[in-house]
Coordinates of C-alpha atoms in Angstrom, one line a residue:
X19 CA -3.0 -6.9 2.7
X20 CA -4.4 -9.9 4.0
X21 CA -7.2 -8.0 6.3
X22 CA -8.3 -6.3 3.2
X23 CA -8.1 -9.3 0.9
X24 CA -10.4 -10.9 3.4
X25 CA -12.5 -8.0 2.6
X26 CA -12.4 -8.5 -0.9
X27 CA -10.2 -5.3 -1.3
X28 CA -7.3 -5.7 -3.9
X29 CA -4.1 -4.1 -2.4
X30 CA -0.4 -4.2 -3.1
X31 CA 2.9 -2.9 -2.1
X32 CA 3.3 0.5 -3.6
X33 CA 6.7 1.1 -3.7
X34 CA 8.7 -2.1 -3.2
X35 CA 11.5 -2.2 -3.5
X36 CA 12.1 1.5 -3.4
X37 CA 12.9 3.2 -6.3
X38 CA 16.4 3.3 -6.1
X39 CA 16.7 -0.4 -6.1
X40 CA 14.0 -1.3 -8.9
X41 CA 16.0 -2.5 -12.1
X42 CA 13.9 -0.6 -14.7
X43 CA 14.9 2.9 -13.1
X44 CA 18.7 2.2 -13.5
X45 CA 19.8 4.4 -10.6
X46 CA 23.3 4.5 -9.3
X47 CA 24.1 2.1 -6.7
X48 CA 22.8 3.5 -3.3
X49 CA 22.4 2.6 0.3
X50 CA 19.1 4.0 1.6
X51 CA 18.2 1.8 4.6
X52 CA 15.5 4.2 5.6
X53 CA 13.9 4.1 2.0
X54 CA 13.8 0.3 2.3
X55 CA 12.4 -0.1 5.3
X56 CA 9.7 2.6 4.7
X57 CA 9.0 0.8 1.2
X58 CA 8.2 -2.2 2.6
X59 CA 5.3 -0.8 4.7
X60 CA 3.4 1.1 2.3
X61 CA 0.5 -0.4 0.9
X62 CA -1.6 0.7 -2.1
X63 CA -5.6 0.3 -2.0
X64 CA -7.9 1.1 -4.7
X65 CA -7.6 4.4 -6.0
X66 CA -8.8 6.0 -9.3
X67 CA -10.8 8.8 -10.7
X68 CA -14.0 6.7 -10.9
X69 CA -14.2 5.2 -7.5
X70 CA -17.3 6.6 -5.8
X71 CA -17.8 7.6 -2.3
X72 CA -19.6 4.2 -1.4
X73 CA -16.6 2.2 -2.3
X74 CA -14.2 4.6 -0.8
X75 CA -16.0 4.1 2.4
X76 CA -15.7 0.4 2.4
X77 CA -12.1 0.5 1.8
X78 CA -11.9 3.4 4.7
X79 CA -13.9 0.9 6.7
X80 CA -11.8 -1.9 6.2
X81 CA -8.6 0.1 6.9
X82 CA -10.1 1.5 10.1
X83 CA -11.2 -2.0 11.6
X84 CA -7.5 -3.4 10.9
X85 CA -6.1 0.0 12.7
X86 CA -8.9 -0.7 15.5
X87 CA -7.9 -4.5 16.0
X88 CA -4.3 -4.0 16.1
X89 CA -5.1 -1.1 19.5

């Protein structure tokens, strides 16, 4: 998310906390360690109906540059 921010791209945690831990959902108390782990790793980038191909390319290029920098 820091990398995306450095490219002026908004991002946020997508399912954090996992839905079963979200107090607004009122789910039964259940231990879901895998869901908790995965939810901490999902990042939402901008996505909406009016997102043009040029902006989508900028976002995908920034994601790709981050992945390339990690390998």
